[in-house]
Short mmCIF file of C-alpha atoms in Angstrom, two decimals:
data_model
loop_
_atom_site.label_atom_id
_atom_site.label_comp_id
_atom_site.label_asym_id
_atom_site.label_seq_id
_atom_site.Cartn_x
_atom_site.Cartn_y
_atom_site.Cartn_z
CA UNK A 1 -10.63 -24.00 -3.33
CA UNK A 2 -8.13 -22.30 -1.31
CA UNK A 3 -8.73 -18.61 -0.51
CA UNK A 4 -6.54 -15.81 1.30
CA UNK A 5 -8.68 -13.10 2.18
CA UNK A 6 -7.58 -9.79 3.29
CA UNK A 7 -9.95 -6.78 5.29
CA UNK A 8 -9.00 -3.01 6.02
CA UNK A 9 -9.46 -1.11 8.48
CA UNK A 10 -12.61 0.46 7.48
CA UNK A 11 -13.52 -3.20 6.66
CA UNK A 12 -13.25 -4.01 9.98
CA UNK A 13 -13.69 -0.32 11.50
CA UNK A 14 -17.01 -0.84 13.33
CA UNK A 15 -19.74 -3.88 14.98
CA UNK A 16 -21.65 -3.32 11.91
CA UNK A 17 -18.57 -3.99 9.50
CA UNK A 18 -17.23 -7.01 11.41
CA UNK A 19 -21.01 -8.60 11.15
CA UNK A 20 -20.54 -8.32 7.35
CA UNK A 21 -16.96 -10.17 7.44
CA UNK A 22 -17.96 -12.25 9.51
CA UNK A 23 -21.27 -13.30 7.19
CA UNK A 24 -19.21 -13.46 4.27
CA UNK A 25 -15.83 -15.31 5.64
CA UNK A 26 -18.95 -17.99 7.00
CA UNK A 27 -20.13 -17.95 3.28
CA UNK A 28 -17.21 -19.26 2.10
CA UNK A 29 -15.65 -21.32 4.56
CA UNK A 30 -18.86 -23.73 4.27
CA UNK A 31 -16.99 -24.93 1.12
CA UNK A 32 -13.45 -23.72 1.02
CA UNK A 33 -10.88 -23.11 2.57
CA UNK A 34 -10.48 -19.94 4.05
CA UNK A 35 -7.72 -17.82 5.65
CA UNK A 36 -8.51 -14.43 6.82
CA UNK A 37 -5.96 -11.39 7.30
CA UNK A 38 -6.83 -8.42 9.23
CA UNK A 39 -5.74 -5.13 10.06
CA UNK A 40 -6.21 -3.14 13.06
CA UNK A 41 -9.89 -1.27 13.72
CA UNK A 42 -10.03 2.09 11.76
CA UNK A 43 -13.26 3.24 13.40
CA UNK A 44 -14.98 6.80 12.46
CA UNK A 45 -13.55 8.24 16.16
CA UNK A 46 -10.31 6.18 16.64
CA UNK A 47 -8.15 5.26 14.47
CA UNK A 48 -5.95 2.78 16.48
CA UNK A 49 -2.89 2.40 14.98
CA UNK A 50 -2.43 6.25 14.53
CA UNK A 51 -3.58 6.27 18.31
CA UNK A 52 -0.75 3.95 19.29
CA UNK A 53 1.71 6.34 17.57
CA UNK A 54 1.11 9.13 19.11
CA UNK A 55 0.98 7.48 22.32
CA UNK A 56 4.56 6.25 22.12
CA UNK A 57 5.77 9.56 20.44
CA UNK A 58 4.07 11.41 23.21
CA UNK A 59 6.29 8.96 25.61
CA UNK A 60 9.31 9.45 23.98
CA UNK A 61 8.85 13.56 24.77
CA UNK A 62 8.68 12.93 28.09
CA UNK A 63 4.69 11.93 28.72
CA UNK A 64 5.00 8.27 30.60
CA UNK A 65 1.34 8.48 31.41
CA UNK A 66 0.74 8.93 27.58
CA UNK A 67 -0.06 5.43 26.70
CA UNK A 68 -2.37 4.63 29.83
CA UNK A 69 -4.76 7.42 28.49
CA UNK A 70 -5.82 6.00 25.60
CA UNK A 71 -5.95 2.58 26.60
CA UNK A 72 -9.48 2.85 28.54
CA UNK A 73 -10.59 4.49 24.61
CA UNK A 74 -8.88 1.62 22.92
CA UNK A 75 -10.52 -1.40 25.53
CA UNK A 76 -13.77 0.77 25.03
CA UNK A 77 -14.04 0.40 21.23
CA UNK A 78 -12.98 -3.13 20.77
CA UNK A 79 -15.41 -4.80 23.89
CA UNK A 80 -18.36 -2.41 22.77
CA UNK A 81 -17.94 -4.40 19.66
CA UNK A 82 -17.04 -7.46 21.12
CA UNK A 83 -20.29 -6.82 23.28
CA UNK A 84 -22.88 -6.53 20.17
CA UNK A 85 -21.05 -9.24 18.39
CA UNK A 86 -19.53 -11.76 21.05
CA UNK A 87 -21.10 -14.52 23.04
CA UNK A 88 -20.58 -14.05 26.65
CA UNK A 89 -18.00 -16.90 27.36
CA UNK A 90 -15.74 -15.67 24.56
CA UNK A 91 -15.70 -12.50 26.23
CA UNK A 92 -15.01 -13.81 29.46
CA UNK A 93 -11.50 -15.34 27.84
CA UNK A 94 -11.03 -12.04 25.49
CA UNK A 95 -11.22 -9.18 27.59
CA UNK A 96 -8.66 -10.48 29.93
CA UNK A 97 -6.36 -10.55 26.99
CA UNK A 98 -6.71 -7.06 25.48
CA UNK A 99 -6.15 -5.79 28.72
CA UNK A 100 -2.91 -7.74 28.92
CA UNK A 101 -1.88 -6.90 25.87
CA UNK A 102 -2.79 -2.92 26.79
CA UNK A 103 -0.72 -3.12 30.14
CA UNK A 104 2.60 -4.35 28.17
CA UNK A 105 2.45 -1.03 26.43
CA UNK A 106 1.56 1.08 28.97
CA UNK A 107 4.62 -0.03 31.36
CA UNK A 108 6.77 0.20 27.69
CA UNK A 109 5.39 3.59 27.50
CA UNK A 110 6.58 4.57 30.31
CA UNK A 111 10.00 3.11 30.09
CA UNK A 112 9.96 4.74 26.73
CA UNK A 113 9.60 8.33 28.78
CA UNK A 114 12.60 7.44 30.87
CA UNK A 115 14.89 6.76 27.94
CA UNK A 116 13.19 10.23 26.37
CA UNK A 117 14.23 8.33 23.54
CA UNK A 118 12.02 5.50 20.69
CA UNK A 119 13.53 3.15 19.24
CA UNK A 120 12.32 1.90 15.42
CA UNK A 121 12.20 -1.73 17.12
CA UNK A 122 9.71 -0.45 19.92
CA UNK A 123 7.34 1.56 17.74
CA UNK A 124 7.13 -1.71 15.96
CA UNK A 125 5.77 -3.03 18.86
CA UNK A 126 3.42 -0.26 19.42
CA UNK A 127 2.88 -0.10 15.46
CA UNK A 128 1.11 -3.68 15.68
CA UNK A 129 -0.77 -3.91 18.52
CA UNK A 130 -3.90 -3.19 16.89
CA UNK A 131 -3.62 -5.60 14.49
CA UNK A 132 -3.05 -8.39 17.63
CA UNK A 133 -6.04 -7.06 19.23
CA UNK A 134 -8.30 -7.35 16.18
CA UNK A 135 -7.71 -10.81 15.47
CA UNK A 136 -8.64 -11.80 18.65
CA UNK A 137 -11.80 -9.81 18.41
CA UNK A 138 -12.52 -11.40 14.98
CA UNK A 139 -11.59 -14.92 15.68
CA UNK A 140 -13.87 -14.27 18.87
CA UNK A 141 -16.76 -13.26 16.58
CA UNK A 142 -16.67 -15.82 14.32
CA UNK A 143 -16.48 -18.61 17.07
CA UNK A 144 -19.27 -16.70 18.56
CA UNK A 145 -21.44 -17.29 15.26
CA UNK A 146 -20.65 -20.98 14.41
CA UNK A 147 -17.48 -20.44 12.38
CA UNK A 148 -14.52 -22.52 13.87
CA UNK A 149 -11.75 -20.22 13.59
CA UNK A 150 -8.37 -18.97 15.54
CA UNK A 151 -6.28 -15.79 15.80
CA UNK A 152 -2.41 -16.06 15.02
CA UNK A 153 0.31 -13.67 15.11
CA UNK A 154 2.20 -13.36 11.95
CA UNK A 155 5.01 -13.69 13.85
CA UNK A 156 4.94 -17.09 14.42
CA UNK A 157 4.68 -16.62 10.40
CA UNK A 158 6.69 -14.07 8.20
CA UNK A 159 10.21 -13.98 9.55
CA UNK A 160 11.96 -11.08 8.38
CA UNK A 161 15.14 -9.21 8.89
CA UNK A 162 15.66 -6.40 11.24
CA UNK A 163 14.88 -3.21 9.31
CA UNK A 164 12.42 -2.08 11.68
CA UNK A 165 9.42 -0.49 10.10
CA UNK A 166 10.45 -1.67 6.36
CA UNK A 167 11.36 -4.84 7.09
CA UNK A 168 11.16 -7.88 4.49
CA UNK A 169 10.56 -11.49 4.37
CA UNK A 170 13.17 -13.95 4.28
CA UNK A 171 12.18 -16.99 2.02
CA UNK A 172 11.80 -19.88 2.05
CA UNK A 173 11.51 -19.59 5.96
CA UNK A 174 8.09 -17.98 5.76
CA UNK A 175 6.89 -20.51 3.24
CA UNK A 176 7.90 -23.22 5.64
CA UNK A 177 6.89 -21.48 9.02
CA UNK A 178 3.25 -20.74 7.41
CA UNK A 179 2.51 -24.01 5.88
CA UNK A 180 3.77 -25.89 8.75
CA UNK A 181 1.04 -23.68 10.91
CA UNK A 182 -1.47 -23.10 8.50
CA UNK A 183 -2.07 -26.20 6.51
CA UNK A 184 -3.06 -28.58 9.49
CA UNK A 185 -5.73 -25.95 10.54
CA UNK A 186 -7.15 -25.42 7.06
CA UNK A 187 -7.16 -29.93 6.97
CA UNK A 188 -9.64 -28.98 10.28
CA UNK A 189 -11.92 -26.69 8.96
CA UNK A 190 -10.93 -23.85 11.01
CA UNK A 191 -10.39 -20.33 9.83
CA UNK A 192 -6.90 -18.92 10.42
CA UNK A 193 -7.37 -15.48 11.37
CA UNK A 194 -4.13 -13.92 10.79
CA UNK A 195 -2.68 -10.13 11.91
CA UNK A 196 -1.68 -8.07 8.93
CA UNK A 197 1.27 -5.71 8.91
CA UNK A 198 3.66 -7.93 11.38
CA UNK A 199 5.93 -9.86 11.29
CA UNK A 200 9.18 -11.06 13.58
CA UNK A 201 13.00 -11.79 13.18
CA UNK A 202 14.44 -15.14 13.34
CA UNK A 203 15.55 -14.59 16.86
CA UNK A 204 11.67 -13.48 17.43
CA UNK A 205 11.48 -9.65 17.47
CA UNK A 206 8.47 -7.99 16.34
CA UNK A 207 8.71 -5.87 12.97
CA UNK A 208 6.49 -4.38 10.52
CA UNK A 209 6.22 -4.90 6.67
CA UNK A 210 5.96 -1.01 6.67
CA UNK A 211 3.38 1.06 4.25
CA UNK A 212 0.44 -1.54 2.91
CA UNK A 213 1.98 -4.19 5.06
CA UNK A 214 -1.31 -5.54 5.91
CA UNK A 215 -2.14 -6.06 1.97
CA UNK A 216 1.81 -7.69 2.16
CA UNK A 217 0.86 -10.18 4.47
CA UNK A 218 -2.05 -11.04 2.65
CA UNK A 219 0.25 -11.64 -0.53
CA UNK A 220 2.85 -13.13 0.95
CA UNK A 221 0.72 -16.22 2.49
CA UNK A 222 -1.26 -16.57 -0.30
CA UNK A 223 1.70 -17.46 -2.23
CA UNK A 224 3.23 -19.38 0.30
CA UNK A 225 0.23 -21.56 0.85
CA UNK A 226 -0.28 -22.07 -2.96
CA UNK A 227 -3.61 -20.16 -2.75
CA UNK A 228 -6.04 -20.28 -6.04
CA UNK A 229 -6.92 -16.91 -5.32
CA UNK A 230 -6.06 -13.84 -2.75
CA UNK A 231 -9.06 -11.33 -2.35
CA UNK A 232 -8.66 -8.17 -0.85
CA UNK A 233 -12.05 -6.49 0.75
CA UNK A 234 -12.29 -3.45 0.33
CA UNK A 235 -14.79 -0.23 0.60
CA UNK A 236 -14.87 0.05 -3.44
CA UNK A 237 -16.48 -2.18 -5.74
CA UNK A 238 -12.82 -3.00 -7.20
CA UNK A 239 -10.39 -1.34 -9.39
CA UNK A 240 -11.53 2.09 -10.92
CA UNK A 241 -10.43 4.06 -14.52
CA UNK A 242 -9.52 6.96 -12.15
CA UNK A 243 -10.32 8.81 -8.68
CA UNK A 244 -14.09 9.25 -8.83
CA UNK A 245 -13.35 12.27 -6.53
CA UNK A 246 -11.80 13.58 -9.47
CA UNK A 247 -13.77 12.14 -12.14
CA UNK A 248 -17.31 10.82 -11.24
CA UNK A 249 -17.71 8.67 -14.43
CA UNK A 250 -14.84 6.49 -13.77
CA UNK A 251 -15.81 2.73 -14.12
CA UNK A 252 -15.34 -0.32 -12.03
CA UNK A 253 -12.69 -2.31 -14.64
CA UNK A 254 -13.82 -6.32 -14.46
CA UNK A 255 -10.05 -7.51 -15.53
CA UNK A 256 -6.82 -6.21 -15.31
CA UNK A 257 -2.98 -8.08 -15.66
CA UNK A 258 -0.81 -7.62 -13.11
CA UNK A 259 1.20 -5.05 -14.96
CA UNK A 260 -1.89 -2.37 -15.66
CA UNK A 261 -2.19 -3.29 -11.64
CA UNK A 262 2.19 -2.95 -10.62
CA UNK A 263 1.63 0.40 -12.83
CA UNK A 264 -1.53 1.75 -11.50
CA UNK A 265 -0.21 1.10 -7.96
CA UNK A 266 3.01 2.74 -8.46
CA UNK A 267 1.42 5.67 -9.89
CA UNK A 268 -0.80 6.71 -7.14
CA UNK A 269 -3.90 4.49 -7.09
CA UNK A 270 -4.44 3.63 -3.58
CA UNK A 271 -6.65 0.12 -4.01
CA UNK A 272 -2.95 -1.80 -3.52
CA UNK A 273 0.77 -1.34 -2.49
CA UNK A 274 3.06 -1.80 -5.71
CA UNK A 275 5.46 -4.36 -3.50
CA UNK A 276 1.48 -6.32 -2.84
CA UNK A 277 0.99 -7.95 -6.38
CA UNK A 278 4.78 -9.25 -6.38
CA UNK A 279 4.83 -12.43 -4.50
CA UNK A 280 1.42 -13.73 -6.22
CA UNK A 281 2.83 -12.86 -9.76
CA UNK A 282 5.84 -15.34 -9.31
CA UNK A 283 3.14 -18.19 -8.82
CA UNK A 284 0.61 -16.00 -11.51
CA UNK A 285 -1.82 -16.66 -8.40
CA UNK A 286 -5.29 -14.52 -9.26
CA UNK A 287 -6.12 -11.45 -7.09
CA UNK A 288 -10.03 -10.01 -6.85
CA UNK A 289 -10.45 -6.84 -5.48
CA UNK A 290 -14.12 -6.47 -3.74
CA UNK A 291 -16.35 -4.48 -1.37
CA UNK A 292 -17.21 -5.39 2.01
CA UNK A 293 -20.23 -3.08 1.84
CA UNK A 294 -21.61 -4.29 -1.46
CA UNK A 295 -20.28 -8.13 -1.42
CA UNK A 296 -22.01 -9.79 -4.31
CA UNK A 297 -20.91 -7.05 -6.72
CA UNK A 298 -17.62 -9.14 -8.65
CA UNK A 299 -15.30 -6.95 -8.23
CA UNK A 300 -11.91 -6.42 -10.06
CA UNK A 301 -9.99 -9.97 -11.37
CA UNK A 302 -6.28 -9.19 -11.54
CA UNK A 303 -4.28 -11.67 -13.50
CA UNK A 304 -1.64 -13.02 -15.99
CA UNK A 305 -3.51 -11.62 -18.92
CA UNK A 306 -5.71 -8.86 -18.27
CA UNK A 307 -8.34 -7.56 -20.93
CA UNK A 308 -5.87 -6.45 -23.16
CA UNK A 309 -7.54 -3.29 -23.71
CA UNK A 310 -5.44 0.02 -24.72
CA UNK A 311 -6.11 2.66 -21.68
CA UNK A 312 -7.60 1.10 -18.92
CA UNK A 313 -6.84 3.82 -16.27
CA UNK A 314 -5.71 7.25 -15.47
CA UNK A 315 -3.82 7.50 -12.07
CA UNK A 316 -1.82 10.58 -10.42
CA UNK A 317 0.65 11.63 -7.76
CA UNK A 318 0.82 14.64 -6.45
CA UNK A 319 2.90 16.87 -4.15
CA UNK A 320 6.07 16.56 -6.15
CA UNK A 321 9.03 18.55 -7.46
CA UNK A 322 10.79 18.05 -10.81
CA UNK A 323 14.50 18.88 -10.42
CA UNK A 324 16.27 19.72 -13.82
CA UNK A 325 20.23 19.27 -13.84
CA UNK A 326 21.35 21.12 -16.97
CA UNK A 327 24.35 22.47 -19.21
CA UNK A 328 26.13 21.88 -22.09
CA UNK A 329 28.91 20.54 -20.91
CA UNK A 330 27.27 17.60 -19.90
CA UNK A 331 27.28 16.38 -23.29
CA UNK A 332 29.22 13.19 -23.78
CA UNK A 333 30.10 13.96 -19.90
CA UNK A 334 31.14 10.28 -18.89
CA UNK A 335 29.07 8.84 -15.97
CA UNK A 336 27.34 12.15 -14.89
CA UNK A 337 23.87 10.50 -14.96
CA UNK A 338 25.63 7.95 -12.48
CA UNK A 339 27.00 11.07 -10.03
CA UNK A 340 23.66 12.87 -10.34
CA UNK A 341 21.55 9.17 -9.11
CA UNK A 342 23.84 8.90 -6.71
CA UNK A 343 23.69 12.60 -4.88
CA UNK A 344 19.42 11.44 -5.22
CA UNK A 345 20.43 8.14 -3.22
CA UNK A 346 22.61 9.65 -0.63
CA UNK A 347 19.56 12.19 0.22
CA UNK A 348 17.12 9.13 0.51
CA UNK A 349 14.67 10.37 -1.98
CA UNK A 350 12.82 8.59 -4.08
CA UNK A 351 12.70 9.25 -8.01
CA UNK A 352 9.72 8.56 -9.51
CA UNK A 353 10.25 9.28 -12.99
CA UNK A 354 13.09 9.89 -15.37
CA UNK A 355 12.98 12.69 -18.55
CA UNK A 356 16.45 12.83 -20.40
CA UNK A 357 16.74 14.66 -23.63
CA UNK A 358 18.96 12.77 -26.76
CA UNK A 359 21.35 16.02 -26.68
CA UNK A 360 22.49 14.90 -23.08
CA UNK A 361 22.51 18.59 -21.86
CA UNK A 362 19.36 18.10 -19.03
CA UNK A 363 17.93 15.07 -17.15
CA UNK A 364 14.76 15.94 -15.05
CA UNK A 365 13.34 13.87 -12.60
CA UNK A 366 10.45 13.46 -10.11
CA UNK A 367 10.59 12.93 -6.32
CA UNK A 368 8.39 13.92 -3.41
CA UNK A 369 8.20 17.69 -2.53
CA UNK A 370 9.88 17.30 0.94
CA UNK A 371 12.66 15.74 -0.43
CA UNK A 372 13.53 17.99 -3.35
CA UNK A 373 15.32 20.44 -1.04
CA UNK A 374 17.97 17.80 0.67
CA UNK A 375 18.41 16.62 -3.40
CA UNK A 376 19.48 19.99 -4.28
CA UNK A 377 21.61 20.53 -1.53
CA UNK A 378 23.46 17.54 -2.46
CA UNK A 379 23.70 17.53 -6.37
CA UNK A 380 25.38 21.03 -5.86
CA UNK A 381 28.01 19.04 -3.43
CA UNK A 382 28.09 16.42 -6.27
CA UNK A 383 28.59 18.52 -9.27
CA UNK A 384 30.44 21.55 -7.92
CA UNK A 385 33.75 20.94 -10.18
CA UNK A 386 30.94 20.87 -13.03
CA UNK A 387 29.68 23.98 -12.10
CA UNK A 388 32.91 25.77 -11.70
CA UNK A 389 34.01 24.46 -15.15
CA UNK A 390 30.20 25.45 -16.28
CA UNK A 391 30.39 21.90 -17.71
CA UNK A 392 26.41 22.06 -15.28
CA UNK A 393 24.96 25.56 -15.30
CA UNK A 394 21.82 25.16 -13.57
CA UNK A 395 19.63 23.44 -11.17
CA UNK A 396 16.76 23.91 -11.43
CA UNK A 397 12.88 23.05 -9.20
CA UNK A 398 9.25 22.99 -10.44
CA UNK A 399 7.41 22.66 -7.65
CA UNK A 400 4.49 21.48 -6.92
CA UNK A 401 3.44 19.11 -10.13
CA UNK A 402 2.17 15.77 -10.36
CA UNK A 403 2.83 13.13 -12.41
CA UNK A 404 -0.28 11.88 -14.64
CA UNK A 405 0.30 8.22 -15.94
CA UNK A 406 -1.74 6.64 -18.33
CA UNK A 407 -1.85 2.95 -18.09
CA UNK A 408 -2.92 0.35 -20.81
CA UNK A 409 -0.91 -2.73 -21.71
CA UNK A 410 -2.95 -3.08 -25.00
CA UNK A 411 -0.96 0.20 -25.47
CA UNK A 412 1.86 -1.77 -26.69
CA UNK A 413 2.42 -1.78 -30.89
CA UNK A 414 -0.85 0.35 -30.80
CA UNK A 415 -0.71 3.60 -32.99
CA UNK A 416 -2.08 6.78 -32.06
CA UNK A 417 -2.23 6.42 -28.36
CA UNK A 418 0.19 9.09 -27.78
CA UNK A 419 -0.99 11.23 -29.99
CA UNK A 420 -4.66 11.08 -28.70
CA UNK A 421 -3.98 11.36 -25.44
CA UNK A 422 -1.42 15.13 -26.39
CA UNK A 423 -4.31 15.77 -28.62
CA UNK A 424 -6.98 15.65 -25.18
CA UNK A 425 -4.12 17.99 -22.91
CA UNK A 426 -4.05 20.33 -25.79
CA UNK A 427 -7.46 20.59 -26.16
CA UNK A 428 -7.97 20.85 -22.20
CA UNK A 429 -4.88 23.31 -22.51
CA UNK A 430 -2.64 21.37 -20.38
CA UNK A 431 1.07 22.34 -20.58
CA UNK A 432 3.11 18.88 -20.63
CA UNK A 433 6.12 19.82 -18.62
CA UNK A 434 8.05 16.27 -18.96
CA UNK A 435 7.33 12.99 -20.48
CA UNK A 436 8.41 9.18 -20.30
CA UNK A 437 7.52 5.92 -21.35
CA UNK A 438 9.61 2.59 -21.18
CA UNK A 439 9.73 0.19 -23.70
CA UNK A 440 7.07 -2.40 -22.52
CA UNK A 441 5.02 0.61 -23.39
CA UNK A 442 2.32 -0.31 -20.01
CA UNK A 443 2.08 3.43 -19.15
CA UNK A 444 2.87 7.06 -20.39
CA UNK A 445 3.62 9.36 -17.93
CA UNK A 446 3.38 12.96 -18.08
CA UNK A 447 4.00 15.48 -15.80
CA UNK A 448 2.22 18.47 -15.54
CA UNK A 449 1.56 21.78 -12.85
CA UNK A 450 -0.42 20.44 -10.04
CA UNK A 451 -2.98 23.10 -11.18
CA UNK A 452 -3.82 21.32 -14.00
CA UNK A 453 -3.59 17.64 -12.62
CA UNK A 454 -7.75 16.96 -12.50
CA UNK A 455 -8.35 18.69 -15.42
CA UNK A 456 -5.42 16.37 -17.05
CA UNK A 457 -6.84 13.11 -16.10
CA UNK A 458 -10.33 14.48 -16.88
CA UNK A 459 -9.75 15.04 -20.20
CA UNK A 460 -7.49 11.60 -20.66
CA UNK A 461 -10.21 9.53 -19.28
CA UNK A 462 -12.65 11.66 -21.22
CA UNK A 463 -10.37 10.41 -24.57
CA UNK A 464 -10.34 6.52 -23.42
CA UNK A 465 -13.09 5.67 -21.42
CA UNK A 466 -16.68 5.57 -23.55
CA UNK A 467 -19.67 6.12 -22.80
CA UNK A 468 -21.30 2.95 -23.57
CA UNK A 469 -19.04 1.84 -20.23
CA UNK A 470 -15.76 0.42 -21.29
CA UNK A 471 -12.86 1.21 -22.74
CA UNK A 472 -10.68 1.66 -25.93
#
């Protein structure tokens, strides 16, 4: 059996942590094959990759020194670990190599301060360092307890273009690039131990897979090495109904298909990136979701068909603003809803959900708070003829709300889910400000006044999720 296995920061945030990866990667290598993918150390006092940041932000406003401050710190916290963990000879060859690694950014730091200026492409390179480090310091401590395994860059791996901080992978390079390094190690025996998040250009240029790119990487070559499953490790015993912060009841869910999971993600559950789950979907490779702390619980199985339940989960996001464009001249106003999506795009916000009445006189729609403002500013650029012809008559924000989405896909041709789930915001006495649902009838999202956002998904999961511990 072929696995890809993938472990956070937390999951790797401490000696303590990195004993328990290492214990379990040994576990399973003993009869499979194993690749690991790691991200950078996200210990209780340093969290490295935030560290990094701010040291080359700090250099770009002038500080040249900024990066040689924390680097003692950052040495510090990986060879105390490397000290509890690592036999002496593999720190002899590792230390060296952090330090190495530490210099290059140090003397870019500085050069950084000259310019007074940084560059996406060099915070890339500042981005992943702690992702380079930790493999080393993994691959180290597996060596050091009998496992046979090796650090790699992914970018001798995932070629991408050149959107620096964003970027994607280009296939079927990848594919080819990972096999071709991958496969003959797995033949061996020896654990791959793989940096998350990174990647490089054809000509060679570090980039980074941008927000959950660590999780990405994980996807991306468990696909390309045709793995039977990709687990992700975790510090939660898998997938959950809803925040437990906001609802203590919620419930570990055993099975889910890849669409409850694309929804759940998209909607504000943090367990996975929505871009994650696409590259093992194409080859309907299975995904687990487990706990590093509590590793023989099962976890969540994510796959083709799911449980097939109704409402498996209640997810949120908050800080938003719901922008109304209205007036009735806009009925039968050809291409309007193009102009108005367009304004959104040229302001580089997001939209995460879509309300339009059947009349045609007002679409609302959802984007991040600190976006809504530039969106106004240039739907009133857009639609100025409109309003002088008071075709458009207002504008209008709510601000803050947050969209509530119940997901299901056994919601689909079921009766009554709607109405229950109205029937539990009334009864909580939750005003329902906007409302959509698309025709593969997954989720139903609602928006509502941030005020009332944990009471919402309270009372939702309250409707859904019995008592006896599963759901309707």
């Amino acid at each position: 059996m072929r696995l890809v296995m993938k472990f956070g920061g937390t999951s790797v945030g401490s000696a303590d942590a990195i004993r328990r990866v290492t214990e379990i990667v040994g576990g399973y290598a003993r009869d499979h094959e194993v690749v690991v993918v790691v991200s950078a150390m996200n210990a209780p006092d340093l969290r490295t990759t935030d560290t990094l940041i701010a040291a080359a932000k700090a250099a770009a406003a002038g500080d040249g020194n900024a990066t040689a401050q924390v680097t003692p710190r950052l040495l510090d916290l990986h060879m105390r670990v490397a000290n509890e963990l690592v036999t002496p000879e593999e720190r002899a060859a590792l230390e060296p190599e952090i330090r190495a690694m530490l210099d290059y950014m140090s003397d870019l730091s500085r050069s950084i301060a000259v310019l007074g200026e940084l560059t996406p492409r060099a915070l890339d390179l500042f981005s992943g360092l702690g992702e380079r480090i930790n493999a080393r310091l993994i691959a180290a401590a597996l060596r050091s307890a009998g496992i046979d395994a090796e650090a790699i860059d992914a970018t001798e791996l995932i070629v991408t273009d050149d959107r620096y901080g964003n970027a994607s992978p280009i296939e079927p390079d990848t594919r080819e690039r990972s096999r071709a390094r991958l496969l003959p190690l797995l033949a061996a025996k020896r654990v791959p131990v793989v940096t998350g998040f990174i990647g490089a250009t054809r000509a060679g240029v570090p980039t980074t897979l941008g927000r959950g790119g660590s999780d990405y990487t994980c996807a991306i070559l468990g696909a390309d090495l045709d793995a039977d499953e990709v687990w992700f490790w975790k510090e939660v015993d898998g997938v959950l109904s809803a925040n437990p912060k906001v609802v203590p009841e919620a419930r570990t869910l055993p099975r889910l298909s890849y669409a409850e999971m694309g929804e759940m993600a998209y909607y504000g559950a943090n367990v996975l990136h929505p871009k994650t789950v696409q590259p093992l979907v194409h080859r309907r490779i299975p995904i687990r979701i487990r706990n590093t702390f509590n590793p023989s619980h099962p976890g969540t199985l994510i796959d083709a068909e799911g449980d097939g339940e109704s409402v498996r989960a209640i997810t949120a996001i908050k800080g938003l603003s719901l922008i109304t464009v209205g007036g009735p001249g806009m009925l039968g106003l050809t291409g309007v809803a193009a102009r108005i999506f367009g304004a959104v795009a040229r302001a580089g916000a997001n939209v995460l959900l879509i309300s339009q009445a059947s009349s045609e006189q007002s679409v609302c729609f959802a984007v991040p708070g600190d976006e809504a403002a530039k969106v106004v500013n240039e739907l009133r650029c857009e639609l100025d003829r409109e309003f002088a012809a008071h075709d458009v008559e207002h504008i209008g924000t709510i601000a803050p709300v947050v969209i509530v989405a119940v997901v299901g896909s056994g919601m689909r041709g079921t009766p009554g889910i709607a109405g229950r789930v109205f029937g539990a915001l009334g009864a909580a006495g939750v005003n329902v400000i906007a409302i959509a649902q698309g025709s593969t009838e997954n989720n139903i999202s609602l928006v509502v006044s941030e005020a009332d956002a944990d009471k919402a998904v309270r009372a939702v999961h309250g409707a859904f999720v019995t008592t006896n511990g599963g759901n309707e």
